Every structure is written in structure tokens, then in C-alpha cells.
Coordinates of C-alpha atoms (C1' of nucleotides) in Angstrom, one line a residue:
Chain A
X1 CA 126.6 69.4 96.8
X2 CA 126.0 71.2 100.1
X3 CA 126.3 68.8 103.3
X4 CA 123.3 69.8 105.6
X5 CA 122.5 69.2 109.2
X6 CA 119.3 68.7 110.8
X7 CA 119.1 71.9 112.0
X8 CA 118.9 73.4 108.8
X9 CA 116.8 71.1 107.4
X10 CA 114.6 71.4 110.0
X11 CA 114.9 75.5 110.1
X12 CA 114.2 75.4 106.2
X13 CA 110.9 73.4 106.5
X14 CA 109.5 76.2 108.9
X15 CA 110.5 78.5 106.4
X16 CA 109.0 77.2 103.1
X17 CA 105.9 76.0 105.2
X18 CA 105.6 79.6 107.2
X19 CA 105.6 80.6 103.5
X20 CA 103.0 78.9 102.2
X21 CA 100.6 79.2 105.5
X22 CA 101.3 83.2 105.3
X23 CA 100.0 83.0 101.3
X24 CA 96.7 81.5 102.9
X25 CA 96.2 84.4 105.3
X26 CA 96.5 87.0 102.5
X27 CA 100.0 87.9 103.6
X28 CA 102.6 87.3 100.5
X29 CA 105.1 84.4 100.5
X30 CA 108.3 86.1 100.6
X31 CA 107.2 88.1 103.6
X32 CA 106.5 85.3 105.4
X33 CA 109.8 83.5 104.8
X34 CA 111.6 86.8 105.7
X35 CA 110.0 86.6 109.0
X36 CA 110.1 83.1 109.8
X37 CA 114.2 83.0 109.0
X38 CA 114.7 86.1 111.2
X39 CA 112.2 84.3 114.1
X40 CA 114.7 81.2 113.8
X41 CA 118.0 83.4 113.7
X42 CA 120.1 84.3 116.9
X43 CA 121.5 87.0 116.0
X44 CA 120.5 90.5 113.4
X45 CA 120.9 89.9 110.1
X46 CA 121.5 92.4 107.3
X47 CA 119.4 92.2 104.1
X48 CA 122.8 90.8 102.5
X49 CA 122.4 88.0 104.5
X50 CA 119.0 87.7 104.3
X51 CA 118.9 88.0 100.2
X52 CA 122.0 85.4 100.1
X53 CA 119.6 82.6 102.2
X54 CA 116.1 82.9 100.6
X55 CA 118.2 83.4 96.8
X56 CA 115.8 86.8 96.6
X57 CA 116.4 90.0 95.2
X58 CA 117.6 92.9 96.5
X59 CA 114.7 95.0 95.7
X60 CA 112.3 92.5 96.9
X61 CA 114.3 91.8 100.1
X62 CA 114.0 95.6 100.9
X63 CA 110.6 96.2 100.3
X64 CA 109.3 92.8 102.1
X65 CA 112.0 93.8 105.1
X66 CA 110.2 97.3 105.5
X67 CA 106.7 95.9 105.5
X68 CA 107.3 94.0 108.5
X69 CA 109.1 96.5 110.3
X70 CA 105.9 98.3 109.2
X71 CA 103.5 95.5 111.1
X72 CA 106.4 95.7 114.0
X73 CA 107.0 91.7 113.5
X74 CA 110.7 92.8 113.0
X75 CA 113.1 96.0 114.1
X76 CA 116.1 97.1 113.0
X77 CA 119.4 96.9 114.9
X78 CA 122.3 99.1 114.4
X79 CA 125.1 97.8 115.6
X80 CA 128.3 99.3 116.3
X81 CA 131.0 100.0 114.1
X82 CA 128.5 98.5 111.2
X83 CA 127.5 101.0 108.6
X84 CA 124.4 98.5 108.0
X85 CA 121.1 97.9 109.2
X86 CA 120.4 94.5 110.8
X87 CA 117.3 92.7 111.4
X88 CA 115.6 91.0 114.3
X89 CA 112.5 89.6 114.7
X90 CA 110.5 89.8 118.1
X91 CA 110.5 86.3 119.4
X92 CA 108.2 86.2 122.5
X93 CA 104.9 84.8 120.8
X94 CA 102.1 86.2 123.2
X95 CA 103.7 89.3 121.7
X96 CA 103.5 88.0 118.1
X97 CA 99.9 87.3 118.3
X98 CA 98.8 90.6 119.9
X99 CA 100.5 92.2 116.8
X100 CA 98.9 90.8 114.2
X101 CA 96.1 90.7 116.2
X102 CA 95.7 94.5 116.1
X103 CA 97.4 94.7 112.7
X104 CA 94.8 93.0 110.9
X105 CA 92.0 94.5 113.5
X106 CA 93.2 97.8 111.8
X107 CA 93.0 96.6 108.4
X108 CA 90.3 94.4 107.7
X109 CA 87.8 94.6 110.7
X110 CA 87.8 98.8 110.7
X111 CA 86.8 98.8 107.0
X112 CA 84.3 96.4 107.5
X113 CA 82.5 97.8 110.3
X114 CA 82.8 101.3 108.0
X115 CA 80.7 99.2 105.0
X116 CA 77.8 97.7 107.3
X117 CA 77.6 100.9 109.4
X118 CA 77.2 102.8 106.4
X119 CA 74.5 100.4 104.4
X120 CA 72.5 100.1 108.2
X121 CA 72.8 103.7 108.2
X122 CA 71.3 104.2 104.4
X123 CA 68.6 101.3 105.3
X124 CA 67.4 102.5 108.7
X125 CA 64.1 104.6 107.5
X126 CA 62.8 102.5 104.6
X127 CA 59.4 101.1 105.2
X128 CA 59.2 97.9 102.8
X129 CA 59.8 94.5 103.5
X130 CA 62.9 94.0 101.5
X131 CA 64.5 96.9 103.1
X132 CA 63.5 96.0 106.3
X133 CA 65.2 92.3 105.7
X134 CA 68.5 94.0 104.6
X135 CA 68.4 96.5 107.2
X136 CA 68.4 94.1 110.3
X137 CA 71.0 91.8 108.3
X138 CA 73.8 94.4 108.1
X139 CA 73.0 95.6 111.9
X140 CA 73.1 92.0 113.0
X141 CA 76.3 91.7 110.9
X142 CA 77.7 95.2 112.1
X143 CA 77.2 94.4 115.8
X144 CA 79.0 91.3 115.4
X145 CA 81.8 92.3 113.7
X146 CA 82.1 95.1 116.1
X147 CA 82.0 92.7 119.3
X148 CA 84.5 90.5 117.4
X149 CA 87.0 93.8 117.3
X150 CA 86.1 94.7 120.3
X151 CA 86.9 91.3 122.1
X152 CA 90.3 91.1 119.7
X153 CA 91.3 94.5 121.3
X154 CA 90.9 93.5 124.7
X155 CA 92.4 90.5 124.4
X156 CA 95.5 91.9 122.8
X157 CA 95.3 94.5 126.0
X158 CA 95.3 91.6 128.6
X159 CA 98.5 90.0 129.8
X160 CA 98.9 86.4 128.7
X161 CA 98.5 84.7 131.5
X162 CA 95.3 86.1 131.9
X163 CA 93.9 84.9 128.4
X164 CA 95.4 81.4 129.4
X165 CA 93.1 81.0 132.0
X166 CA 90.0 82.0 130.1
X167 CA 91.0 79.9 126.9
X168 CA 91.1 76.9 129.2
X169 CA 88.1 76.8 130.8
X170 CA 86.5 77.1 127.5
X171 CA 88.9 73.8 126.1
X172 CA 88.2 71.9 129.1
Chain B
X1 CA 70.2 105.3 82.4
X2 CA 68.7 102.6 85.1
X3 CA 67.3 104.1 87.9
X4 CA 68.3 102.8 91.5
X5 CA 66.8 103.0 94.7
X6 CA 68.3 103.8 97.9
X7 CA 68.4 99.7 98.8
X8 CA 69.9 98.8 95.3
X9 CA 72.5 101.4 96.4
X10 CA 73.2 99.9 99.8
X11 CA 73.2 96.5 98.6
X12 CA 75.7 97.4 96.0
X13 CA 77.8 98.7 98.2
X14 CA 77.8 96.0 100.4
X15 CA 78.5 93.5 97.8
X16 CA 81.4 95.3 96.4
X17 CA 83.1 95.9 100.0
X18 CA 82.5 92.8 100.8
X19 CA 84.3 91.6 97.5
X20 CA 87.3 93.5 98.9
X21 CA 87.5 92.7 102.6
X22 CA 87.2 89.2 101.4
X23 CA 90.4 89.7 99.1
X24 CA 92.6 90.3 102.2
X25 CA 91.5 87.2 103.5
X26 CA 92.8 85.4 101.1
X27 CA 88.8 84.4 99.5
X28 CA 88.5 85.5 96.1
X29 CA 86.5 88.4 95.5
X30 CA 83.7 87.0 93.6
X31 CA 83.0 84.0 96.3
X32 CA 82.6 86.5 98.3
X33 CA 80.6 88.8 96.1
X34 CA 77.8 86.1 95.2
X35 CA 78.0 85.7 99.0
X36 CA 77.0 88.9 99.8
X37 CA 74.7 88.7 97.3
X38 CA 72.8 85.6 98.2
X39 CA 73.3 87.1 101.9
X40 CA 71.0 90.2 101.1
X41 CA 68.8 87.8 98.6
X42 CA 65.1 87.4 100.5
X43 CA 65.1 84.3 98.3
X44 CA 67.0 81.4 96.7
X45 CA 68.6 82.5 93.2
X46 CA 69.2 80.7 90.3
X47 CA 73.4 80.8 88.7
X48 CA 71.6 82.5 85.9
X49 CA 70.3 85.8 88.0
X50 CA 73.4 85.7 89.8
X51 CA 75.5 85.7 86.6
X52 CA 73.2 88.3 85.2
X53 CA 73.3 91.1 88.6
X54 CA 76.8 90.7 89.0
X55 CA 77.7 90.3 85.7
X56 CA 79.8 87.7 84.9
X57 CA 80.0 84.6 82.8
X58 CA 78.8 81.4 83.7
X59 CA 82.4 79.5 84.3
X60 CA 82.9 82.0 87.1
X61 CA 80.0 81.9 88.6
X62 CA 79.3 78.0 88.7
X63 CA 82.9 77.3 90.1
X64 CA 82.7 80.4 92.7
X65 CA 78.7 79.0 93.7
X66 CA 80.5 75.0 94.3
X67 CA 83.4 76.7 96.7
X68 CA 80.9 78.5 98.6
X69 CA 78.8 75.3 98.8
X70 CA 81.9 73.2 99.8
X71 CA 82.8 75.9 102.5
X72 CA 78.6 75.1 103.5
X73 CA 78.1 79.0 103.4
X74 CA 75.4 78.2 101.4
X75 CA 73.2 75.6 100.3
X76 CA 71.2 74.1 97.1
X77 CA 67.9 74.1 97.2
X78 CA 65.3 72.7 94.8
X79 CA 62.4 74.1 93.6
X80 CA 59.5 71.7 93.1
X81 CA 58.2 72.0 89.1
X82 CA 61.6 74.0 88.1
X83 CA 64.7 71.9 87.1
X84 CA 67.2 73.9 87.8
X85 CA 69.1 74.7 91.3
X86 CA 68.6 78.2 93.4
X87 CA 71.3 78.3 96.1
X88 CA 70.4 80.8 99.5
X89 CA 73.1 81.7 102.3
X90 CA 73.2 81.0 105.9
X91 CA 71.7 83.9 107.6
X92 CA 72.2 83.5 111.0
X93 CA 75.6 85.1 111.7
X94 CA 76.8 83.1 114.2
X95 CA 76.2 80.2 112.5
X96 CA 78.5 81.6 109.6
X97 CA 81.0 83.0 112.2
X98 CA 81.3 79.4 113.0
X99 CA 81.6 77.8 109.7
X100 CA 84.1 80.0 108.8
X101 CA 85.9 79.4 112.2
X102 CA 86.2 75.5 111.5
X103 CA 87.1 76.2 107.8
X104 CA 89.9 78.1 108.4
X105 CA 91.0 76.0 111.2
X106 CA 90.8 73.3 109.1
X107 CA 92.8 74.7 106.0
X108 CA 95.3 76.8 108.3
X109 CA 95.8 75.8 112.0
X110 CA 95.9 72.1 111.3
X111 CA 98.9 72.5 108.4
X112 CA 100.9 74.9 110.6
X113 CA 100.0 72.4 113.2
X114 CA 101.6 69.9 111.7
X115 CA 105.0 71.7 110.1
X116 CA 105.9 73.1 113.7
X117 CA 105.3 69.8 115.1
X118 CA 107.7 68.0 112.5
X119 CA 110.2 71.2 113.2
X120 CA 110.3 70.0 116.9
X121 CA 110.3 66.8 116.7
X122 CA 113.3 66.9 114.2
X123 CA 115.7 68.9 116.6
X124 CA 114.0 67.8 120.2
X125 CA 117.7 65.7 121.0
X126 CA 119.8 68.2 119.3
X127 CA 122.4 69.4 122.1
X128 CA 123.9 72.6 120.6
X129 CA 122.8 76.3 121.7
X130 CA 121.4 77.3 118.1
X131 CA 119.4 74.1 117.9
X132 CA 118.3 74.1 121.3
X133 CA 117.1 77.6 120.9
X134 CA 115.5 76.4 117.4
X135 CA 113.8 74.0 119.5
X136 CA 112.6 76.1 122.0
X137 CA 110.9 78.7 119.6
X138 CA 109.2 75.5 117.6
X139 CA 107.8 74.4 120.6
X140 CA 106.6 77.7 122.1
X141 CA 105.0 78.4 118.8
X142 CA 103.5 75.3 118.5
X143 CA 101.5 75.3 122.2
X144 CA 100.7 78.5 121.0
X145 CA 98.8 77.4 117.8
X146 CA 97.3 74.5 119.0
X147 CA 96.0 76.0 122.0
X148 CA 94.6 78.9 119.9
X149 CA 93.1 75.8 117.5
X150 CA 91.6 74.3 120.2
X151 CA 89.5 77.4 121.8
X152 CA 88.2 78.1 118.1
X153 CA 87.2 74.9 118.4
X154 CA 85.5 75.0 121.8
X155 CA 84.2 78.5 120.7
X156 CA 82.6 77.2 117.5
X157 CA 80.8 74.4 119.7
X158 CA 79.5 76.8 122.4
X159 CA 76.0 78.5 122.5
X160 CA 75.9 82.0 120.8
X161 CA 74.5 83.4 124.7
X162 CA 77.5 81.8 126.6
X163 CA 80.3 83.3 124.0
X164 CA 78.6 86.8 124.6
X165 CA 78.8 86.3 128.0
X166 CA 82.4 85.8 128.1
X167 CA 83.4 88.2 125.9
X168 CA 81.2 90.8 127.3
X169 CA 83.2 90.1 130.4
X170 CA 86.4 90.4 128.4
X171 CA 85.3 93.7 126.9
X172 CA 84.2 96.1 130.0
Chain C
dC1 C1' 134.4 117.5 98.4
dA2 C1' 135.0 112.8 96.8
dT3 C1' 134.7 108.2 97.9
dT4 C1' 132.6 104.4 99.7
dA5 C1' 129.0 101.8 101.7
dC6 C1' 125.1 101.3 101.9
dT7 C1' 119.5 102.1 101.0
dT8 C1' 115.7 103.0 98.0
dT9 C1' 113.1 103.2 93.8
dC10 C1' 110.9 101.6 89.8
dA11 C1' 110.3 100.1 84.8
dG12 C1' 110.1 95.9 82.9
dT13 C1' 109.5 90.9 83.5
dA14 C1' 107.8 86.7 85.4
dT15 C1' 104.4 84.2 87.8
dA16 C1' 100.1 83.2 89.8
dT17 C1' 95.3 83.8 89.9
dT18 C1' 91.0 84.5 88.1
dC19 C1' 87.7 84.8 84.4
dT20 C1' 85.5 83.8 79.9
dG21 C1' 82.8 81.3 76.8
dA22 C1' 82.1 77.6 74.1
dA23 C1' 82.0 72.7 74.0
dA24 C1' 81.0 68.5 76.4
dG25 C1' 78.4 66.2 79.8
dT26 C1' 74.0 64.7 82.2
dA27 C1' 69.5 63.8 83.2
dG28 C1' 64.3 64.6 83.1
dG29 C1' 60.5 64.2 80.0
dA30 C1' 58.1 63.2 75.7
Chain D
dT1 C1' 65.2 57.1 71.8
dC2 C1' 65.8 62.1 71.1
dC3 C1' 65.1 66.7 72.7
dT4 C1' 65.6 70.1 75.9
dA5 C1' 67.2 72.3 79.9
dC6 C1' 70.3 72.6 82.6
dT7 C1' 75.4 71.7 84.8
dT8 C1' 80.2 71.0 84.4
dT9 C1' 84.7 71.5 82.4
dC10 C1' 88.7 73.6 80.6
dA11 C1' 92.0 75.8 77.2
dG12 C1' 93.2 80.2 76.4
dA13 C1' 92.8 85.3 77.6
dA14 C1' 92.9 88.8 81.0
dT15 C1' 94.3 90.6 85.1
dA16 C1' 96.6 91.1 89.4
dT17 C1' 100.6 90.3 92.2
dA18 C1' 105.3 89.6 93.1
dC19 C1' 110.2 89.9 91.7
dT20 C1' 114.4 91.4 89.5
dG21 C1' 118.3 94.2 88.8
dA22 C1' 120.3 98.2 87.6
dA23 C1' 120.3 103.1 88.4
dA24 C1' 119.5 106.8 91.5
dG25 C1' 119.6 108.5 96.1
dT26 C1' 121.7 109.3 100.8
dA27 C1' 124.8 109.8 104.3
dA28 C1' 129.0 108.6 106.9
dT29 C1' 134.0 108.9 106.4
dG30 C1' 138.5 110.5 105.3

DNA sequence: CATTACTTTCAGTATATTCTGAAAGTAGGA
DNA sequence: TCCTACTTTCAGAATATACTGAAAGTAATG
């Protein structure tokens, strides 16, 4: 039996639950868990290290570490001496946010506009009443969607302290 | 051979990309199929018709029609002399923007919420560097997710007009 | 150039999610 | 009460997604 200390336990329940929230916003488990143990590490770690906590493979390991160096969540470190590549995560969560923020702008709101621009687009001469209907519903959708990006974009753009004055006139 | 006319096509596509987009948000892709296609529907429509256009078996569809009903994106309605239900969608995009605002703060902020709370409180007397920093990065992340919860929140509760003022403001 | 220390790939397997369809449940109307 | 028109459930099948581990690839080092 392993001895624990709070720490750990504590570290290890940001990890499974990181895990399971990431699975709810589309992004998989095991990607999520890599990121949340490198957010909660001091120091790089190599995939060795990061494959001997999470008991994952290698090959899963690997291909999980390069999508997040893909979103930018995490960079790899050479150090010195070390034939290996190390892992860190970027800590600084104003900076977290923004990335994902434009990540998933990228990803999900791009296509999207694509879709309503094109059926407006296809809609915007027919004369009948249906049409009509499904016409001003996609540009009412489009021109939402696009304002959502839009605002997303800025936002990411702005520093934080900015965004902290906005959000709390709103809460207040 | 069916024939198809250029608003079929439109609203064929749109229900299809929609079935996507909603995959990578982590909605299944027939909620948000029979979403789109209640969404496009100038009337309220019976399981059976939506089984029928989008072509799949009852199971499916009743289940997918209660989620969507649970997440209030659309509604029962009753015809008077019929016996069965017809179900139409919110229209009003704002009013979905909103719905699905809450919902997802509800299933997502509020969990995460809650494990980075536990994670804090766990290692808030802890005196060594590692758990201090541990600590620190619980904490940050935290404010972080609750304030972001909160301004939903305040967002979702605000008038359509003042939103677009703001974000118009955020935008230019 | 051969060895060593790594990284990358990928076919096969495991797991999780979604879907089907038939059977059971429910309630209005005769 | 029974019939009929509908709704709900759920075991098993289909599909999609994620994971493993071993083999192949790459490049630094001696």
C-alpha cells in the first residue's frame, strides 16, 4: 500500500475531475488529465513520467501530449544534457482561457458561420413563405454567431485587467 | 429519384452541419439534428414525421425529443382533437443562446466549481513550496471559473439590447 | 557506421456511446 | 370493460472513440 499525502490526494482529484469536466466539453479524458497533471507540476516532465503517473500507454501518451502542444496549452522543454523532451504547461490562466478561447473560435464557431452563411446565401431570392421563414432564421442565427466570434476574439485580444472591469459591472 | 427544391437542400444542409457542430460540443448528433429540424419547422411536428424525415427509429427519436425537452430547447404542444404530442423549438435566438448558457453552466461550471474549491480547501494550510504552489494555481483557477460563471449568469439575465451594446463596444 | 536513446506510427483491441425495434406501459373513448 | 392510439423502456446490435504495445523510424553520440 502506497502512503499518500494530502497533496497528492488533493492533486489527484483535480486530475480525475479535470478529466471528466474535459469529456463534457468534447475534449477526451486522457487529454484533459495530461494537462491538468502538467498545470499542477513544478517542473517539465517527460512522457516517461507522465505515462508512469496516469498508468497510460505510451502511444496514447504521445499522441494526447502532441495535441495539446497542438492547442498551445503545453510546450516542450529541452533541457540540457537531456536527450528527451519535457513537458510544461502554461500556468498563467487569463492566458489559458484566451487559448481555448480562440481554439475552439477556430474550430467550432468558423464552421458554423460557413453552414448558415451558406443556407442564407441559397435562401435569399426565394419568394414563398416557407423560404422566407427559413431564410431570416439562419440570418438571425448567422449574425449571432458571428457577433458571438467576434466578441470571443476581442476579448481574447484585450488584456485582463481590462475584461475584469467589464465582467464586473455586469455581476454587480 | 425524389426531386428536391433549393429550400429542401438548404435545410438539409443545415440539419446535417448542425448534427456535427453539435458533436464537438459534446451534444449528440441527433438532439441536435431534430433540433435543427424543429428549428426550420414553420409548425409543431409529431415524433412520427420526425422519425420519418430524418430517418430513424422511434427509440432514438423519443429519447433524443425528452433531452431536448429537459434542456427546454423545445416544448410539447397539444393539438386540440389529435391525441398525440407535436413538439416546436424556441425561435428566438437569444432566448436559446441563453438556455443553453444556463445549461451548460449548470452541468459544467458548477462541477468544476466545486472540485477546485475542494482542491483548495484541502491544501489552503499546507506549508511546503509544492503545495503552496498547488494551492495557488487551485485558487487562481477557481476565481477564474466562478467569475466566468457568474457573468454568464448576469449575461443570461440581461436584455438582448444592453448585451449588444456592450459587446459592440467590445468589438470596434 | 553502429549503438543507444529516444519518438512516432498503427493494426488490433477495448470501451463507451448511440441506435434499433419490439414489447410493455398508459390513457382516452366506446 | 376492452380497444385503440399513442408513449416509454430496454436488451442487444451497431458504431464511434480511445488505448495498447510492439515494431519502425530518427537522430545524437562515440
Amino acid at each position: 500500500m502506497e502512503a499518500t499525502t494530502p497533496l497528492q490526494d488533493a492533486r489527484d482529484e483535480f486530475i480525475a475531475g479535470w478529466g471528466t469536466l474535459g469529456s463534457s466539453w468534447g475534449i477526451n479524458r486522457t487529454m484533459a488529465q495530461i494537462h491538468a497533471f502538467l498545470l499542477t507540476s513544478t517542473r517539465p516532465l517527460s512522457t516517461d513520467e507522465i505515462m508512469e503517473a496516469l498508468q497510460i500507454s505510451r502511444g496514447n501518451a504521445h499522441g494526447n501530449i502532441r495535441e495539446l502542444v497542438g492547442w498551445t496549452l503545453i510546450r516542450s522543454v529541452i533541457k540540457k544534457g537531456e536527450r528527451k523532451e519535457f513537458f510544461e504547461a502554461e500556468k498563467d490562466v487569463w492566458k489559458i482561457a484566451c487559448t481555448i478561447a480562440r481554439e475552439r473560435k477556430r474550430r467550432e464557431i468558423e464552421p458554423a458561420l460557413e453552414i448558415l452563411k451558406s443556407c442564407s446565401d441559397q435562401t435569399k431570392d426565394l419568394k414563398d413563405k416557407e423560404s422566407k421563414a427559413f431564410h431570416a432564421q439562419m440570418t438571425e442565427l448567422r449574425d449571432f454567431v458571428s457577433l458571438s466570434g467576434r466578441a470571443l476574439e476581442s476579448a481574447a485580444k484585450t488584456e485582463q485587467s481590462k475584461i475584469l472591469k467589464v465582467a464586473a459591472r455586469f455581476i454587480s
